[in-house]
Coordinates of C-alpha atoms in Angstrom, one line a residue:
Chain S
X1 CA 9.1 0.0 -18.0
X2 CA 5.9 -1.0 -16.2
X3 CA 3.2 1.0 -15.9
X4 CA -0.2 0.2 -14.0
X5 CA -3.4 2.1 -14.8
X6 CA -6.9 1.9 -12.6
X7 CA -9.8 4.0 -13.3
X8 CA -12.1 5.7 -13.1
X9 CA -10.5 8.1 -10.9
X10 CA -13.7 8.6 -8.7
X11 CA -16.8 7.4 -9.1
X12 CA -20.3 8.1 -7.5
X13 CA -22.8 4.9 -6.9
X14 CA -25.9 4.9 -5.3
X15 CA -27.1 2.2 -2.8
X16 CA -27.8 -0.8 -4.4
X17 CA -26.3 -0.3 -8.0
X18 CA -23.5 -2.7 -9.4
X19 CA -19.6 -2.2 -9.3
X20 CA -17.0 -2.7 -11.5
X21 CA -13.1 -1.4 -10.9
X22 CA -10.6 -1.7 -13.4
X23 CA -7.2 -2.6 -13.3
X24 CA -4.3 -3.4 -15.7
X25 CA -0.6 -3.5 -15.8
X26 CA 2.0 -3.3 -18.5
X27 CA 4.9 -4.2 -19.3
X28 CA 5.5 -7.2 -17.4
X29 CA 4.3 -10.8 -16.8
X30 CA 3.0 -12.9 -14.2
X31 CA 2.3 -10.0 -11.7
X32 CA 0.8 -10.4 -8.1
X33 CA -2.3 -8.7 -8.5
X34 CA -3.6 -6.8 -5.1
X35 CA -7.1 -4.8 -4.4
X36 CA -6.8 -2.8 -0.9
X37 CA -9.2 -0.6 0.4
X38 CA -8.6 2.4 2.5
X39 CA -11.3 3.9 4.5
X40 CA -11.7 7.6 6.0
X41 CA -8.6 7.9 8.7
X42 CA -7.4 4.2 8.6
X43 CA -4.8 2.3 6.6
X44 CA -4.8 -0.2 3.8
X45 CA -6.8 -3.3 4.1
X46 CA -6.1 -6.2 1.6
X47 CA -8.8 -7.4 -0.1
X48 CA -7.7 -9.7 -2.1
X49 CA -4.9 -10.7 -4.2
X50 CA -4.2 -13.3 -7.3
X51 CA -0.8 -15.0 -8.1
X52 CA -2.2 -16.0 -11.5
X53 CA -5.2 -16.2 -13.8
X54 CA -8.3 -17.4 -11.9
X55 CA -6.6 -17.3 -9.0
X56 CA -7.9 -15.4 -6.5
X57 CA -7.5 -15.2 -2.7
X58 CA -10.0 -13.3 -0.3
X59 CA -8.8 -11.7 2.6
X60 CA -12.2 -10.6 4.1
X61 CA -15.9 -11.6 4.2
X62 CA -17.5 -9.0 2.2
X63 CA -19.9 -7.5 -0.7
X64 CA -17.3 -7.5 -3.1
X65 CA -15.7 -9.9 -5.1
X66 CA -12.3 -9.8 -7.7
X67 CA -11.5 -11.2 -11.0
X68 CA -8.3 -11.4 -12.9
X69 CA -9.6 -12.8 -16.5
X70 CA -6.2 -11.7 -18.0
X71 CA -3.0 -12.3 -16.9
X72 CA -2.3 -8.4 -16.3
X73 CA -6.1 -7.4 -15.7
X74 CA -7.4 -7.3 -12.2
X75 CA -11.4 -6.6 -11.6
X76 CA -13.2 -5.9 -8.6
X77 CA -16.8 -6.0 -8.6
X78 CA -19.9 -5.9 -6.2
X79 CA -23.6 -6.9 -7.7
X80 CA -25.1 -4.2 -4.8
X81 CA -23.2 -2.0 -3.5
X82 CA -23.5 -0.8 0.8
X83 CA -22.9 2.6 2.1
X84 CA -20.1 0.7 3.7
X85 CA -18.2 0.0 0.3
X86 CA -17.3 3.8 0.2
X87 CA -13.9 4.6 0.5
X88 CA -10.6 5.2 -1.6
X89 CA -8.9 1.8 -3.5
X90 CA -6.0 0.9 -4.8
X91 CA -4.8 -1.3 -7.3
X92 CA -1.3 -2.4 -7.0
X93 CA 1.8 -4.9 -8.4
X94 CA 4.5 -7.2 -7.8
X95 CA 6.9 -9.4 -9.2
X96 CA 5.6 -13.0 -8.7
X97 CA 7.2 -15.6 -7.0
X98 CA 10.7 -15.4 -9.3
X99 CA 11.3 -12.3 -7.6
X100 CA 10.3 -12.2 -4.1
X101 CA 10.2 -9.7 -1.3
X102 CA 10.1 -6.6 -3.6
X103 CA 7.8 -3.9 -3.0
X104 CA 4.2 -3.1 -4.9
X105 CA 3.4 -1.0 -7.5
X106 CA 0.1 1.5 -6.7
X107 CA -2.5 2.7 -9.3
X108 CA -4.0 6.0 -8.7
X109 CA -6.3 5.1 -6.8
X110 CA -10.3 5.2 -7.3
X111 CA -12.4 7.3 -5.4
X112 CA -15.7 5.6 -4.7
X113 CA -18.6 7.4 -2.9
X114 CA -21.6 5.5 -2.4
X115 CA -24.7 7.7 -2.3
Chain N
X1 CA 1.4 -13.9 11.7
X2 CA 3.2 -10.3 10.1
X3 CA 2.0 -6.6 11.5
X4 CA 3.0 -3.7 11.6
X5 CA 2.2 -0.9 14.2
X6 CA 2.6 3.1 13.7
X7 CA 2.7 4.9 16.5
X8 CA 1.1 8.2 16.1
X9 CA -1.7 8.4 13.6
X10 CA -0.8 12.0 13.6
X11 CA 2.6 14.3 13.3
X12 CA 3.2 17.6 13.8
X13 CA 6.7 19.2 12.8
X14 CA 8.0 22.8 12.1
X15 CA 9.8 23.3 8.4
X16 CA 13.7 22.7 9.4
X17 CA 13.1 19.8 12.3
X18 CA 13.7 16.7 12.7
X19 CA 11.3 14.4 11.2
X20 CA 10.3 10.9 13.1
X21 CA 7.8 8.7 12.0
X22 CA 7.9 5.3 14.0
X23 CA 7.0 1.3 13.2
X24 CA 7.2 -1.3 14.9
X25 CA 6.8 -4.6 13.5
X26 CA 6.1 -8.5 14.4
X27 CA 7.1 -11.2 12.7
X28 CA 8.2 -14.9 13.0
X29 CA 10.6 -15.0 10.1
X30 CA 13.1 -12.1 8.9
X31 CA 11.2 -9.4 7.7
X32 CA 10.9 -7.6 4.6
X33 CA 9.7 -3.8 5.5
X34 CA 8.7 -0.4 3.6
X35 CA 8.2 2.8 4.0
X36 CA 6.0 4.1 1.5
X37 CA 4.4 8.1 1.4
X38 CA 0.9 9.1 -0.3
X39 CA -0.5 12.5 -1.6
X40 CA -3.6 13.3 -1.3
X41 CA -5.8 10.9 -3.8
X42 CA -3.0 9.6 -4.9
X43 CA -1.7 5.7 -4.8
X44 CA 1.4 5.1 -2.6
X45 CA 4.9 5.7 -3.8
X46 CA 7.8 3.5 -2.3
X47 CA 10.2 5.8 0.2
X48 CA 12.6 2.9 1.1
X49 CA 12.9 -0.9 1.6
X50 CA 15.1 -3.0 3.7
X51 CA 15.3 -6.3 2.7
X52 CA 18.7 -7.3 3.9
X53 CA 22.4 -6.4 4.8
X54 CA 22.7 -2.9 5.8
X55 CA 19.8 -2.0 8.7
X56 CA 20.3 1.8 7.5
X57 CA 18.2 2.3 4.7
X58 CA 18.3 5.4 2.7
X59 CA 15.5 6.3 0.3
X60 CA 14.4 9.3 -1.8
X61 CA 13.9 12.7 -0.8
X62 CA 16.1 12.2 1.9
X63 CA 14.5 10.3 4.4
X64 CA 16.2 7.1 5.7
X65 CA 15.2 3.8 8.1
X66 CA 17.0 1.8 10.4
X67 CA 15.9 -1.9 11.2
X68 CA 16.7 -2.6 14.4
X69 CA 16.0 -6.1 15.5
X70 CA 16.1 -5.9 18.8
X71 CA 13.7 -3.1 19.5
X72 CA 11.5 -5.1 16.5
X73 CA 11.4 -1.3 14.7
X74 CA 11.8 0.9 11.6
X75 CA 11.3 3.7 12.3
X76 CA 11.9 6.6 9.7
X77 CA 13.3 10.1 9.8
X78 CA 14.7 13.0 8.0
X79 CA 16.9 15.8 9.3
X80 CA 14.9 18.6 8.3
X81 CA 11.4 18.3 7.4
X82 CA 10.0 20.3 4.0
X83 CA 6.2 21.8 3.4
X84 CA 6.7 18.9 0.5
X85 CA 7.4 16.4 3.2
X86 CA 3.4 16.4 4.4
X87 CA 1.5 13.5 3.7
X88 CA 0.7 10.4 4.1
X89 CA 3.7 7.3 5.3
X90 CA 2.6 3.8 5.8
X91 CA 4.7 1.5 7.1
X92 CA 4.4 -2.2 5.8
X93 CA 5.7 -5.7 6.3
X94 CA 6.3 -8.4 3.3
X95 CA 5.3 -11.8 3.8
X96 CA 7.8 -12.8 1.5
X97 CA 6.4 -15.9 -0.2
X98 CA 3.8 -14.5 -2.5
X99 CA 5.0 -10.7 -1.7
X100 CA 1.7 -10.5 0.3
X101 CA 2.1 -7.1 2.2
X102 CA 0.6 -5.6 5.4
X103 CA 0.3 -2.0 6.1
X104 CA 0.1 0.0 9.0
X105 CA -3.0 2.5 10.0
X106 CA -0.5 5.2 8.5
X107 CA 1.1 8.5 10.4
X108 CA -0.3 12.1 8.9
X109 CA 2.7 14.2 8.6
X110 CA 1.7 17.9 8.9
X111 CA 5.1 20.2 8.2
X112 CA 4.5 24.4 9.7
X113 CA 5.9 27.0 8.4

């Protein structure tokens, strides 16, 4: 079965200092790859997402960026993090394009407070 | 372009009621929607999906949708709301060509005793 797996769980950064979010599914191949942010009271906001490796799309202007370097390993970075960048974000999955219009897969989620 | 819109960012029902949480949706091509529920600091965990043929949708823990077309809505609901029931539901739309999704502000469900 697949299994996805982000950490850390939370995380504490001050002002300034780098980021770097991992994210990695198992047991399948070729999965969309999603980053979304969720902030204090709102809902989900896509970051980005990648149909493939090195392929990434951005959703919004921002301080972060995403990598995938692996087909099932999804990065998200920042070189300075903003008091901004805190809030809670999630990882998630899908079937690529030979299985469309299926749902996503969430990870955990990772906690980030920026200090 | 796709959206969804929750109406309500917050819910209020008493254990035993009726339980609505509503969604509204746009979208220039047949949509693909979900209902999806999150605990507290946890990811999201699929409730139900209608993709298409029936437009009543039944998911886990017995909550069920019903895509209507002409009211553009999905709204979801459960005959008699738990103390497990509160959390977090987002509604959300697929795009359907790279299973891009969008999600809704979300609805806090609080359930009284």
């Amino acid at each position: 079965s697949q299994t996805i797996h982000q950490w850390p769980a939370t995380l504490v950064q001050p002002v300034g200092s780098p980021l770097s979010l991992e994210c990695t599914v198992e047991g399948t191949s070729n999965p969309n790859l999603y980053w979304y942010r969720q902030a204090a009271g709102r809902g989900l906001q896509l970051l980005f997402y990648s149909v493939g490796i090195g392929q990434i799309s951005s959703e919004v202007p921002q301080n972060l960026s995403a990598s995938r370097p692996q087909d099932r390993q999804f990065i998200l970075s920042s070189k300075k993090l903003l008091l901004s960048d805190s809030g809670f974000y999630l990882c998630a999955w899908s079937p690529g394009r030979r299985s469309m219009n299926t749902e996503a897969f969430f990870g955990q989620g990772t906690r980030l407070t920026v200090v | 372009a796709q959206s969804v819109t929750q109406l309500g960012s917050h819910v209020s029902v008493s254990e035993g009621a009726l339980v609505l949480l509503r969604c509204n949706y746009s979208s220039s091509v047949p949509p693909y929607l979900f209902w999806y529920v999150q605990y507290p600091n946890q990811g999201l965990q699929l409730l139900l999906k209608y993709t298409t043929g029936a437009t009543l949708v039944k998911g886990i823990n017995g909550f069920e949708a019903e895509f209507k077309k002409s009211e553009t809505s999905f709204h979801l609901t459960k005959p008699s709301a738990h103390m497990s029931d509160a959390a977090e539901y987002f509604c959300a739309v697929g795009l359907g060509n790279n299973n891009d999704m969008r999600f809704g502000a979300g609805t806090r469900l609080t359930v009284k005793p």
